PDB file of C-alpha atoms in Angstrom:
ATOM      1  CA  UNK V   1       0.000   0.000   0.000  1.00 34.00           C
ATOM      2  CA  UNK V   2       1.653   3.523  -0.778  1.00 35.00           C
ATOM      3  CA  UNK V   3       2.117   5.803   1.754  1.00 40.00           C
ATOM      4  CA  UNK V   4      -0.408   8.826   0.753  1.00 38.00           C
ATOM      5  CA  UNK V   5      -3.027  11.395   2.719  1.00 39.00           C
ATOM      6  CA  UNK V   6      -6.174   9.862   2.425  1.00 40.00           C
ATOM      7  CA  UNK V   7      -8.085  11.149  -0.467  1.00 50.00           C
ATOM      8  CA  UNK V   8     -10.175  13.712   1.340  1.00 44.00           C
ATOM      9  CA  UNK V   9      -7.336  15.533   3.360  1.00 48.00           C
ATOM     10  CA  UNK V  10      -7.655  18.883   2.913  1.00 47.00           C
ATOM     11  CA  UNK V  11      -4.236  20.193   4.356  1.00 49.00           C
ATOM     12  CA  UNK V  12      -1.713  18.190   2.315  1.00 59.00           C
ATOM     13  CA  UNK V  13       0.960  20.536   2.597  1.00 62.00           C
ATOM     14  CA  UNK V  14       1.276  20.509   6.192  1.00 77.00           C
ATOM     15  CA  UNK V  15       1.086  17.114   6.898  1.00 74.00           C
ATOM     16  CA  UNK V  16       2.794  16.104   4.301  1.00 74.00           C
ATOM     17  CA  UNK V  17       5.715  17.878   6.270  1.00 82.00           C
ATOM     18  CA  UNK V  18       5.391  16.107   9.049  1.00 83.00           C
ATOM     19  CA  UNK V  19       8.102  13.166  10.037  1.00 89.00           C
ATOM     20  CA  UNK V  20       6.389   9.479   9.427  1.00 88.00           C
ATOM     21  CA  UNK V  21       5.178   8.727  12.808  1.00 90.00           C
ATOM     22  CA  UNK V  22       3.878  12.180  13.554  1.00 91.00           C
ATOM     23  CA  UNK V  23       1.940  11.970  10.295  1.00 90.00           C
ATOM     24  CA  UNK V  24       0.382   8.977  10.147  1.00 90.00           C
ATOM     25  CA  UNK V  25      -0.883  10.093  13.839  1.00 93.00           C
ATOM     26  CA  UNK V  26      -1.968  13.312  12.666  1.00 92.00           C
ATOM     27  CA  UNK V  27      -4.242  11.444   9.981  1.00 89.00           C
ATOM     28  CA  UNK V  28      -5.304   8.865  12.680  1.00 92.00           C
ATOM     29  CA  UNK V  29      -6.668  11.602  14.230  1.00 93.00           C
ATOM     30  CA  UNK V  30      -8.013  13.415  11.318  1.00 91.00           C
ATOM     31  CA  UNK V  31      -6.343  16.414  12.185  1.00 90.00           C
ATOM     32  CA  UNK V  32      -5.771  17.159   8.359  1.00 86.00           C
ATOM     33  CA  UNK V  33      -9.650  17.055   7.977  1.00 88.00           C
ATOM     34  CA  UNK V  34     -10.603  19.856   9.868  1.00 91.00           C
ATOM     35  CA  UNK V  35     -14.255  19.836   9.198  1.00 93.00           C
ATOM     36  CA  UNK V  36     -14.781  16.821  11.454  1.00 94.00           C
ATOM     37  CA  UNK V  37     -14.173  19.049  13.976  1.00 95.00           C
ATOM     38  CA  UNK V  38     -15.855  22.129  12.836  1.00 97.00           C
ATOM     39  CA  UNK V  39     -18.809  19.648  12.934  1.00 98.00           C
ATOM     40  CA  UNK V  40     -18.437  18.656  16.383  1.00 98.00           C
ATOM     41  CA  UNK V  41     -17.848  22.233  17.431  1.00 98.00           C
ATOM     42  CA  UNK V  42     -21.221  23.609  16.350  1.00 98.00           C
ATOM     43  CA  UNK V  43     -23.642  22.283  18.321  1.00 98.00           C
ATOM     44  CA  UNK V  44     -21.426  23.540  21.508  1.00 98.00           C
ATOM     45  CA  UNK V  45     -21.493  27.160  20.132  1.00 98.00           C
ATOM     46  CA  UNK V  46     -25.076  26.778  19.787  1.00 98.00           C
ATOM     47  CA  UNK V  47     -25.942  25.764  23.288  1.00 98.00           C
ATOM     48  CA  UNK V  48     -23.981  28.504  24.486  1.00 98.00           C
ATOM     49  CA  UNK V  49     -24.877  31.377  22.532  1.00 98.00           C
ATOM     50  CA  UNK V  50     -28.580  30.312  22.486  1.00 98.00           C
ATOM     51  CA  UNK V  51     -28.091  29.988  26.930  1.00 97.00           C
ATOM     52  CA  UNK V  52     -28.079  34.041  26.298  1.00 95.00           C
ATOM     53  CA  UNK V  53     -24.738  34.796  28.191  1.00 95.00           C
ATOM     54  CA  UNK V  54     -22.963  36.778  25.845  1.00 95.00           C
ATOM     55  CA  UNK V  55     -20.084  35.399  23.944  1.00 96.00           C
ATOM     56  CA  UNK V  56     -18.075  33.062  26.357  1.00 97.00           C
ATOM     57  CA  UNK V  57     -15.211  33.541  24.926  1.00 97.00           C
ATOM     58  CA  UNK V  58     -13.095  31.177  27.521  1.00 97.00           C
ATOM     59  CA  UNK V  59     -15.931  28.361  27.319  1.00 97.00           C
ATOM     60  CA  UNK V  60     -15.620  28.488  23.455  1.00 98.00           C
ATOM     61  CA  UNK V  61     -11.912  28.046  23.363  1.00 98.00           C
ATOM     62  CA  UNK V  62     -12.595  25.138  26.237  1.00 98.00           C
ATOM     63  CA  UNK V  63     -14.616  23.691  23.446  1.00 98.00           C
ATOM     64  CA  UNK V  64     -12.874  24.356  20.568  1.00 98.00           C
ATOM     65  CA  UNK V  65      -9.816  22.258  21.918  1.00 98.00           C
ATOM     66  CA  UNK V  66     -12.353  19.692  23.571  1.00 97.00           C
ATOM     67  CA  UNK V  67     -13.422  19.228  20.096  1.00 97.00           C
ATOM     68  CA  UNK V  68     -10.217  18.655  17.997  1.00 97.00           C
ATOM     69  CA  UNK V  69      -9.209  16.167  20.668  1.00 97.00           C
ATOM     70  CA  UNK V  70     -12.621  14.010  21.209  1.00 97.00           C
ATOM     71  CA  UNK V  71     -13.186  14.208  17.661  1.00 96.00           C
ATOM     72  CA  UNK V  72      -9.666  12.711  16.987  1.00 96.00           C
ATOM     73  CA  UNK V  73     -10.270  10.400  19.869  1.00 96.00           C
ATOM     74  CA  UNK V  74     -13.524   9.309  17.898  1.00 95.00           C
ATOM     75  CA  UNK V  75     -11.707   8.652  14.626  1.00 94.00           C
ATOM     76  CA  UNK V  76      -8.370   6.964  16.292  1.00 95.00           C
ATOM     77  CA  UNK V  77     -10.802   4.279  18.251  1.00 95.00           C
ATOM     78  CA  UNK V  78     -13.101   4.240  14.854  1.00 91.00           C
ATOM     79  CA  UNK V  79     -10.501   3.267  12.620  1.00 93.00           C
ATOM     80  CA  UNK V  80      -8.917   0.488  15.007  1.00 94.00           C
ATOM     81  CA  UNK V  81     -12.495  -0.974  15.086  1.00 92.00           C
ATOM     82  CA  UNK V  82     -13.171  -0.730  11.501  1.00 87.00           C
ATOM     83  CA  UNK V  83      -9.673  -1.918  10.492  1.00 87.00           C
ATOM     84  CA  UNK V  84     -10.715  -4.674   8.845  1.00 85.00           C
ATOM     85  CA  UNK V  85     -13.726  -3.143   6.873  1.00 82.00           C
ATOM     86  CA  UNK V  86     -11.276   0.059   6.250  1.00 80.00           C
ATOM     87  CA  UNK V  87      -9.013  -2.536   3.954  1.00 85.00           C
ATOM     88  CA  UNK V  88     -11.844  -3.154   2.003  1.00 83.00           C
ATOM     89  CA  UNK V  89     -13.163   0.241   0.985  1.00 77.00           C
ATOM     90  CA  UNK V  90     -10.919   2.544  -1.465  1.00 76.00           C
ATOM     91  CA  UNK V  91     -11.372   6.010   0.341  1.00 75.00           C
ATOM     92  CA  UNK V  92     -10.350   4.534   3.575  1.00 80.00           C
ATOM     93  CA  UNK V  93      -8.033   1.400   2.590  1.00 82.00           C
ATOM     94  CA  UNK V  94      -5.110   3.586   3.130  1.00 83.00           C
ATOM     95  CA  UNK V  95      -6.365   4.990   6.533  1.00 86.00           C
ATOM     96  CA  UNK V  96      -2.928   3.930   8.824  1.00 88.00           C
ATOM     97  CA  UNK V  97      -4.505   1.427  11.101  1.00 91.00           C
ATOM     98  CA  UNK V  98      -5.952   0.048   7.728  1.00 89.00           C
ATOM     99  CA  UNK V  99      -3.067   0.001   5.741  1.00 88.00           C
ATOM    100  CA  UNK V 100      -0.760  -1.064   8.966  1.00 87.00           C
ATOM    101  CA  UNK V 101       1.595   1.707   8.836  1.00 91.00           C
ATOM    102  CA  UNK V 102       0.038   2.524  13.013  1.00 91.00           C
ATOM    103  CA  UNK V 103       0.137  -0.559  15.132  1.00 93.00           C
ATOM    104  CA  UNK V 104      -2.897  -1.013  17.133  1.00 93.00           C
ATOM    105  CA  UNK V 105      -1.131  -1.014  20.096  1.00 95.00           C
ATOM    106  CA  UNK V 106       0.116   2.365  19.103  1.00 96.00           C
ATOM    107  CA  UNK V 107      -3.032   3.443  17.917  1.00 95.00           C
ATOM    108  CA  UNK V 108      -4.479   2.824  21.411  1.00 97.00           C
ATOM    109  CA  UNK V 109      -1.427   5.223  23.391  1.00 97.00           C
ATOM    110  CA  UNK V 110      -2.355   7.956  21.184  1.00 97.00           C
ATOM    111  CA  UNK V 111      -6.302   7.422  21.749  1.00 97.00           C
ATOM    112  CA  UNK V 112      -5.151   7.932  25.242  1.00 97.00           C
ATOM    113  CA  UNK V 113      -3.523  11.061  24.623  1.00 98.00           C
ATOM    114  CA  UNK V 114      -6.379  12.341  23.546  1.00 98.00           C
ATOM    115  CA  UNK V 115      -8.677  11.831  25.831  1.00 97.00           C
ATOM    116  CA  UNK V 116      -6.771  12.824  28.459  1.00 98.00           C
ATOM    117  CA  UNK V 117      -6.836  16.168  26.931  1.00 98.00           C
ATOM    118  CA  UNK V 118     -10.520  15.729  26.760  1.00 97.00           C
ATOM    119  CA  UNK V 119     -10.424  15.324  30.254  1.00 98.00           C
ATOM    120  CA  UNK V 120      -8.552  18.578  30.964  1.00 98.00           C
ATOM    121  CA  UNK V 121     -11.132  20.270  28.982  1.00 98.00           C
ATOM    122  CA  UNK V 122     -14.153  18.251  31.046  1.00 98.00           C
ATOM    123  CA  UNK V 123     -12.457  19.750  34.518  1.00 97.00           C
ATOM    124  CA  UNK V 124     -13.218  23.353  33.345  1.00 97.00           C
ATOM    125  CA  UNK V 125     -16.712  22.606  33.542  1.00 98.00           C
ATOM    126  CA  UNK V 126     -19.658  22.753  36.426  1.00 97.00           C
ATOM    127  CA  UNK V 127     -20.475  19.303  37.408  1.00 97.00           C
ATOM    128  CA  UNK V 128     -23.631  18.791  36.154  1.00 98.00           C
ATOM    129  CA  UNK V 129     -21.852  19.858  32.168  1.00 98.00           C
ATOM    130  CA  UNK V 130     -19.319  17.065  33.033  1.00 98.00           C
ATOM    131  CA  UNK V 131     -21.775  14.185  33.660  1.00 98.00           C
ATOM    132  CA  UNK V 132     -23.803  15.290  30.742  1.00 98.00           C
ATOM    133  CA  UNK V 133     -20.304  14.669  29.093  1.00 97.00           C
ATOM    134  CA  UNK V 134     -19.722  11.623  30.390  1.00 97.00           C
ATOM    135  CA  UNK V 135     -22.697   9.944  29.454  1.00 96.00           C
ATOM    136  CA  UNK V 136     -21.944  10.447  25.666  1.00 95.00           C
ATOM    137  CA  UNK V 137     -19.420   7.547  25.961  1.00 94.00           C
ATOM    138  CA  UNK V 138     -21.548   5.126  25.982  1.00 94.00           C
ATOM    139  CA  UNK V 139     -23.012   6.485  22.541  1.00 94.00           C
ATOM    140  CA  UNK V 140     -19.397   6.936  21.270  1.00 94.00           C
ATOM    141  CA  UNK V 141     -18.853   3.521  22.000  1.00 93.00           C
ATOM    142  CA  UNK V 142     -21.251   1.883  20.358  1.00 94.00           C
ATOM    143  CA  UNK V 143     -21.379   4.031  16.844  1.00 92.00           C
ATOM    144  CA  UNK V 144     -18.639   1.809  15.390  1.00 89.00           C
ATOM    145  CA  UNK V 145     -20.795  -1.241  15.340  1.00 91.00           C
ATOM    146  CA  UNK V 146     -24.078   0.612  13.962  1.00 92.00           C
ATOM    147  CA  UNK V 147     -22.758   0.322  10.639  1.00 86.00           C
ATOM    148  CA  UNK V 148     -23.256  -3.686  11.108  1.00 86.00           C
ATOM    149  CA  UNK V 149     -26.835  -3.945  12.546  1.00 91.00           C
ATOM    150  CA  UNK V 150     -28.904  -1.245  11.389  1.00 92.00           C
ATOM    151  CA  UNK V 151     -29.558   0.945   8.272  1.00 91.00           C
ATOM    152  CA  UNK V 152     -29.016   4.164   9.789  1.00 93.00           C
ATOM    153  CA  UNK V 153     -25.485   4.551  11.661  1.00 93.00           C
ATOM    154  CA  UNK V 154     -25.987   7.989  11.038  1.00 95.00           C
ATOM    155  CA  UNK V 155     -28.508   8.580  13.290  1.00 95.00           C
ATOM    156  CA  UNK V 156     -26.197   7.499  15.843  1.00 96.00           C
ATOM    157  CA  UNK V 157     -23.621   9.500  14.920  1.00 96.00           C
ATOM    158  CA  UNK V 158     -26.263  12.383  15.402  1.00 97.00           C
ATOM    159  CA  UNK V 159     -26.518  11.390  18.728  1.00 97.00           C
ATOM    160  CA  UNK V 160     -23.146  11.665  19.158  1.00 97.00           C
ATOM    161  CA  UNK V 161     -22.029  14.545  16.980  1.00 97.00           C
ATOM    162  CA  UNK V 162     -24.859  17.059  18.595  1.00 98.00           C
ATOM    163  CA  UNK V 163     -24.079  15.633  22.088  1.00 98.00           C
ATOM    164  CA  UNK V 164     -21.866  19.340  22.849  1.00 97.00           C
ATOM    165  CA  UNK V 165     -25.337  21.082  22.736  1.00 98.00           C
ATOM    166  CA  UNK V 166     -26.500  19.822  25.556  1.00 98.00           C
ATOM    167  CA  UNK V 167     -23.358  19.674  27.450  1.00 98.00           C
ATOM    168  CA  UNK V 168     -22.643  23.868  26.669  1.00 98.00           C
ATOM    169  CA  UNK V 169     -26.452  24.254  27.457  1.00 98.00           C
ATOM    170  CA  UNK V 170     -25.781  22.732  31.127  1.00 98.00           C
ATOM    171  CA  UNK V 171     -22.847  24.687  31.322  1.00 97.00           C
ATOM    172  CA  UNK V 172     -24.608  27.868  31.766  1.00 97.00           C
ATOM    173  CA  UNK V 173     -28.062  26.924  32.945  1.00 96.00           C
ATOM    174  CA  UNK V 174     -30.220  24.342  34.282  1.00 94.00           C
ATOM    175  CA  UNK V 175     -33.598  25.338  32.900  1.00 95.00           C
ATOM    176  CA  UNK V 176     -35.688  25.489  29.743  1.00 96.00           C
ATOM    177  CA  UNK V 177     -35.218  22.274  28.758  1.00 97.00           C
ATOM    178  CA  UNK V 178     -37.837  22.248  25.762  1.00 98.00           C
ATOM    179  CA  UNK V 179     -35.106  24.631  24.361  1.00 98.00           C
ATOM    180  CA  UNK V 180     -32.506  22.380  24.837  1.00 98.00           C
ATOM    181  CA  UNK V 181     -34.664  19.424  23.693  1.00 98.00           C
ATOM    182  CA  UNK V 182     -35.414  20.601  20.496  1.00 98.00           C
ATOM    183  CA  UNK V 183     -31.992  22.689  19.370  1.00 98.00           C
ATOM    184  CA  UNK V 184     -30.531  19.123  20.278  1.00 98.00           C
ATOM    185  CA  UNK V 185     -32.815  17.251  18.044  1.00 98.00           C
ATOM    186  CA  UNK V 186     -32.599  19.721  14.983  1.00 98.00           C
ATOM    187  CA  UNK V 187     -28.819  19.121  15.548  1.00 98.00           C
ATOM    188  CA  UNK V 188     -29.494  15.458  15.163  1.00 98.00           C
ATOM    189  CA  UNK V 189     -31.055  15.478  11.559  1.00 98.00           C
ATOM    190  CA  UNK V 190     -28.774  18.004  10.803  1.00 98.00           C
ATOM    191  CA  UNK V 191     -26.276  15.475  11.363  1.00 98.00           C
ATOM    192  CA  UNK V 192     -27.876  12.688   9.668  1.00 98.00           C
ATOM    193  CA  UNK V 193     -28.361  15.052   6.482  1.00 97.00           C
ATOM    194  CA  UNK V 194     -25.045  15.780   6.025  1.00 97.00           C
ATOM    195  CA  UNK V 195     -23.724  12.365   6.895  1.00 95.00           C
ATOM    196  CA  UNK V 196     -25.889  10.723   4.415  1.00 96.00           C
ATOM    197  CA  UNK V 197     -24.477  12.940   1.864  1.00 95.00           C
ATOM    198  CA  UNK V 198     -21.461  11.641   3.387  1.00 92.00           C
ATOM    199  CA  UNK V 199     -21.903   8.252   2.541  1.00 90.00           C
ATOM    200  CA  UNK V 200     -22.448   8.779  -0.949  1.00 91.00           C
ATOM    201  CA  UNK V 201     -19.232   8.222  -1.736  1.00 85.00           C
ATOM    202  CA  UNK V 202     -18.462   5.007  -0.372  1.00 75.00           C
ATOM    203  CA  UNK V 203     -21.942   3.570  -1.535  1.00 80.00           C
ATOM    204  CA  UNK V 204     -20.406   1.017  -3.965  1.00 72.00           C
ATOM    205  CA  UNK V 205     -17.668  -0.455  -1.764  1.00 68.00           C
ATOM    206  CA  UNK V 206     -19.964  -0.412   1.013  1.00 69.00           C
ATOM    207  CA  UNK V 207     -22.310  -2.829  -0.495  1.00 70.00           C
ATOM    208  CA  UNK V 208     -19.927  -4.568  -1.541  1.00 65.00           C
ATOM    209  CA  UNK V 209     -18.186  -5.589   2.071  1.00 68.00           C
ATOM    210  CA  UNK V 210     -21.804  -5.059   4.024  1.00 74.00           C
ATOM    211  CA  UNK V 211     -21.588  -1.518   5.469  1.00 83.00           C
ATOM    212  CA  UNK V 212     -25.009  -0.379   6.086  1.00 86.00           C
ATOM    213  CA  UNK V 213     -25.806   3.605   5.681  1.00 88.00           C
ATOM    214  CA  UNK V 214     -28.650   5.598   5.294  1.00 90.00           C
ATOM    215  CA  UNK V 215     -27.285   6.399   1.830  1.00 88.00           C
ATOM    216  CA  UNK V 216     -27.265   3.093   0.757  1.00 89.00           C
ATOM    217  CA  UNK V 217     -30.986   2.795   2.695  1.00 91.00           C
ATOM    218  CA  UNK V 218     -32.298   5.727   0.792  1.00 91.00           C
ATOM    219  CA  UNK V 219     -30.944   4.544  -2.984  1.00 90.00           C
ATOM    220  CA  UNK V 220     -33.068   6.906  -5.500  1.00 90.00           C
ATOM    221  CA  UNK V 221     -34.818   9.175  -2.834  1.00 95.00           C
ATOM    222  CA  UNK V 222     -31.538   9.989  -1.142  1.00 95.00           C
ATOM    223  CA  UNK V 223     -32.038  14.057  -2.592  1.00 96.00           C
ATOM    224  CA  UNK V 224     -35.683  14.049  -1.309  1.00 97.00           C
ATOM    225  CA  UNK V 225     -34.061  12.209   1.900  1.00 97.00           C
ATOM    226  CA  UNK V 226     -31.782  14.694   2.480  1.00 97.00           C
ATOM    227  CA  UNK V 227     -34.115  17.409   1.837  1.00 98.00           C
ATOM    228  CA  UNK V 228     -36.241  15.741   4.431  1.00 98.00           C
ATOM    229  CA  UNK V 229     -34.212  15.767   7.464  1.00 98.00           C
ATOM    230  CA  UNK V 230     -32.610  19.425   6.482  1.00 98.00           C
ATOM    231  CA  UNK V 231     -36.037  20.840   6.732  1.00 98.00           C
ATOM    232  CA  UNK V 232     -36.896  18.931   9.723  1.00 98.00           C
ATOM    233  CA  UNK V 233     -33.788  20.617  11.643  1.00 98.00           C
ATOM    234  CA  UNK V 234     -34.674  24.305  10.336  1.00 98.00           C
ATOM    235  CA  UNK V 235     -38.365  23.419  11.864  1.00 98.00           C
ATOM    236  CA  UNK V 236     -37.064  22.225  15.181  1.00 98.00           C
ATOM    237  CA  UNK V 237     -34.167  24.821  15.427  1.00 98.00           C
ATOM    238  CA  UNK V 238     -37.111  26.982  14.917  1.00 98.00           C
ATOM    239  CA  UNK V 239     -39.307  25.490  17.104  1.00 98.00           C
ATOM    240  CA  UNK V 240     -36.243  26.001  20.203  1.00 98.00           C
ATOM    241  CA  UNK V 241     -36.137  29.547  19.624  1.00 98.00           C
ATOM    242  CA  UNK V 242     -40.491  30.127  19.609  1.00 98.00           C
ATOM    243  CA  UNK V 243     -39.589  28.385  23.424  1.00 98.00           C
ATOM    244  CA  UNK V 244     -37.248  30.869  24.189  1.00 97.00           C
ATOM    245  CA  UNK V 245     -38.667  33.884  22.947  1.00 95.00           C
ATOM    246  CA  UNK V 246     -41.923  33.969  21.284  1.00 94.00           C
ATOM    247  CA  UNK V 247     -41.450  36.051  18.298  1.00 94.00           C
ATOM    248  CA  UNK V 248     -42.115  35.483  14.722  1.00 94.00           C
ATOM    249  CA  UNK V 249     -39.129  37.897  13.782  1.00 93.00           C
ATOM    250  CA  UNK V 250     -36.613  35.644  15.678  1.00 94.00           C
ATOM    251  CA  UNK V 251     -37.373  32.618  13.175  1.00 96.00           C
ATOM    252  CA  UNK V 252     -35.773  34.892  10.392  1.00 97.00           C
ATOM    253  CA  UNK V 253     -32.437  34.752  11.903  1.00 97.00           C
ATOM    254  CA  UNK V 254     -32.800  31.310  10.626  1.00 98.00           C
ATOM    255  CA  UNK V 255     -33.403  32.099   6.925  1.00 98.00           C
ATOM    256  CA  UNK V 256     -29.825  32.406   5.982  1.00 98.00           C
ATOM    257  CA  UNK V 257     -28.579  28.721   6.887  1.00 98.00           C
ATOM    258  CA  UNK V 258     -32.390  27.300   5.699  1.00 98.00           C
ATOM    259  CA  UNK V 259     -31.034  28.750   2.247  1.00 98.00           C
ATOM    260  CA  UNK V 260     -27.547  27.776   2.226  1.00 98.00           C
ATOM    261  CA  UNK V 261     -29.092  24.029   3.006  1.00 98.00           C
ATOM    262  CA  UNK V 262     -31.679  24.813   0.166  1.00 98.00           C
ATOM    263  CA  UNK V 263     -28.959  24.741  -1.614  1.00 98.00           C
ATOM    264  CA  UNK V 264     -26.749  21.626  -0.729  1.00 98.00           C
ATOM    265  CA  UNK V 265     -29.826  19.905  -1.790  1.00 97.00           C
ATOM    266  CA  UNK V 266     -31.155  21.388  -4.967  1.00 97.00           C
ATOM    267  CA  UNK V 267     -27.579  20.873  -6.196  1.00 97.00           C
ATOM    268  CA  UNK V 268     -26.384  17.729  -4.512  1.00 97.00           C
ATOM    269  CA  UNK V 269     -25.396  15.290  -7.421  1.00 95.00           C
ATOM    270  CA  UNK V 270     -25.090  11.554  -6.115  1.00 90.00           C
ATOM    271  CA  UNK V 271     -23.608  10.794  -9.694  1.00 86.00           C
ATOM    272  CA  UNK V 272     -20.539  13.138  -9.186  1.00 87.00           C
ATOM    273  CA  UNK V 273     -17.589  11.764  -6.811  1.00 77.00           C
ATOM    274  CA  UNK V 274     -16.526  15.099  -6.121  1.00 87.00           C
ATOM    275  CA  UNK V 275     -20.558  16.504  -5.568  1.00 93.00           C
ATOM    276  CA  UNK V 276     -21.386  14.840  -1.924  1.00 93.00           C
ATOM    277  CA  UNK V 277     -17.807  15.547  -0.311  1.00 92.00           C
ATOM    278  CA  UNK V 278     -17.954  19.940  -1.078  1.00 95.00           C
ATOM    279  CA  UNK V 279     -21.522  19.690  -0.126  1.00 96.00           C
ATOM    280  CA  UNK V 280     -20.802  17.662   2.802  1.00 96.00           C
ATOM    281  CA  UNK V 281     -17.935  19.880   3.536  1.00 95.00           C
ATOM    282  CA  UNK V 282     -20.045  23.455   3.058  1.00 97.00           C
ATOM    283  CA  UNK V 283     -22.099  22.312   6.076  1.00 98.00           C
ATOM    284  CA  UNK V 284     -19.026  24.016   8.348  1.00 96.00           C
ATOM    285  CA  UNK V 285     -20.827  27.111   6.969  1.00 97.00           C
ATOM    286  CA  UNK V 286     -24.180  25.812   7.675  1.00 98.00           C
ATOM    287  CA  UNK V 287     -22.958  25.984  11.354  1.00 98.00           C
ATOM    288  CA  UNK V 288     -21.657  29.873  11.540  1.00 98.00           C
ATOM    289  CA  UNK V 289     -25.301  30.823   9.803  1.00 98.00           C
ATOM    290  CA  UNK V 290     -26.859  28.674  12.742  1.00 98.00           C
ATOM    291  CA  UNK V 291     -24.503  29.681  15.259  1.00 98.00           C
ATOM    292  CA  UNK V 292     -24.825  33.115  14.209  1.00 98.00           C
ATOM    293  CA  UNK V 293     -29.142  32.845  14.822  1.00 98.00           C
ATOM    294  CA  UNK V 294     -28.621  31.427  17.833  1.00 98.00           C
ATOM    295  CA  UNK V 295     -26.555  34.396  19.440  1.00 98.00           C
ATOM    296  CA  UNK V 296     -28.606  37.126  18.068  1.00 97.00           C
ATOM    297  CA  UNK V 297     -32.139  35.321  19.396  1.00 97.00           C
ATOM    298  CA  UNK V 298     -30.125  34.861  22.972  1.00 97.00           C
ATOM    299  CA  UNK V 299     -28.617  37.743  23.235  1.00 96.00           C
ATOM    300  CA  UNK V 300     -30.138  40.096  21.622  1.00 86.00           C
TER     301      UNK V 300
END
């Protein structure tokens, strides 16, 4: 297997600076696909600009290095799960657990490392924020082996991926939970839109070696799919701030990222390799439009 960054790195330049070991870590970890954890990152910044107390500036950092780390936690214990089925699918055959160039017994130190700057991050939180954190292990856990007994894996990985919003949320407040409830669930088909445009690229090899994904579940009607759970997560981001404040004006701080995942769909094109990934990929944007709604209907 030649040594390469996987096929959609975005910073090739700066890995491909790195020594070996360092690199292959640094692509264990994802760290030269940064929209992982842009991804991850979102639903913090909207549980604590939505909480209505100001900018937290220190909290977001907190986060922002929380996220990098757990989300390269997530792909370093993903990838020595999946090892096997990683050899078998072309985008991720040369992953470095996959291709062998990272022991696993490596691979494990460095998922370590990781969390145990997850864990610094965790002690700069209230209590109740930390259990809340602690109880998405059990979900990270488990989302390896979705893939091989259900359909949708990535409606787990929504449970996973809008997990922050909830634990920023707690952070600052223990009350309105109907706004929590439903910001966390428009996170979750958020996530399950943009994953299943995701998984349109691996749709051959994956059923091929028996990977299930909603993709794959959705064959024809993947578009209308998509469009689907995109407008159910403008209605229920909607639906949080109506709880919060109950003013029809608020809702059009919305209108911006509704469009921009207009959009995504009326030109997602299943048929183009390149298509799903820069659609898949705009969705960081998708996050600042959100983001940006949720701080001007808390704050404002």
């Amino acid at each position: 297997m030649t040594e390469q960054i996987v096929p959609d790195s975005e910073h090739r330049g700066i890995v491909a600076r790195l020594p070996q070991v360092p690199r292959d870590l640094a692509q264990l970890a994802r760290f030269d696909r940064p929209i992982g954890w842009w991804l991850l990152l979102w639903p913090c910044v909207y549980g604590l600009w939505l909480a209505g107390a100001g900018w937290q500036w220190e909290l977001l950092l907190w986060f922002f290095i929380g996220s990098v780390a757990m989300r390269g936690a997530g792909c370093v214990y993903n990838d020595i799960v999946d090892a096997e089925l990683d050899r078998q699918v072309a985008r991720t055959a040369v992953r470095p657990v996959a291709s062998g160039r990272v022991s696993k017994k490596l691979a494990w130190a460095w998922l370590l490392a990781l969390c145990l700057v997850g864990l610094v991050v965790l002690l700069q939180l209230r209590w109740q924020a930390q259990l809340v954190a602690l109880a998405s292990l059990a979900l990270v856990a488990a989302y390896p082996f979705m893939k091989r007994i259900t359909w949708w894996p990535q409606a787990w990985l929504g449970l996973v991926f809008s997990w922050g919003a909830p634990v920023a949320w707690i952070a600052l407040r223990s009350d309105n939970w109907e706004v929590l409830a439903t910001l966390y669930a428009g996170c979750v088909l958020w996530v399950i839109g943009y994953d299943t445009v995701y998984a349109l690229q691996d749709r051959e090899d994956d059923a091929l070696v028996g990977i299930r994904s909603s993709a794959l579940r959705l064959g024809r009607r993947v578009k209308p799919g998509v469009a689907l759970f995109y407008g159910g997560a403008v209605a229920l981001w909607a639906l949080a701030f109506w709880f919060l404040r109950e003013d029809w004006l608020a809702l059009l701080a919305l209108a911006p990222a509704a469009i921009h995942l207009g959009w995504q769909v009326m030109t997602l094109d299943p048929a183009d390799p390149a298509n799903p990934l820069e659609r898949f990929r705009a969705n960081r944007w998708t996050g600042a439009l959100v983001a940006a709604a949720c701080f001007v209907v808390g704050n404002a």
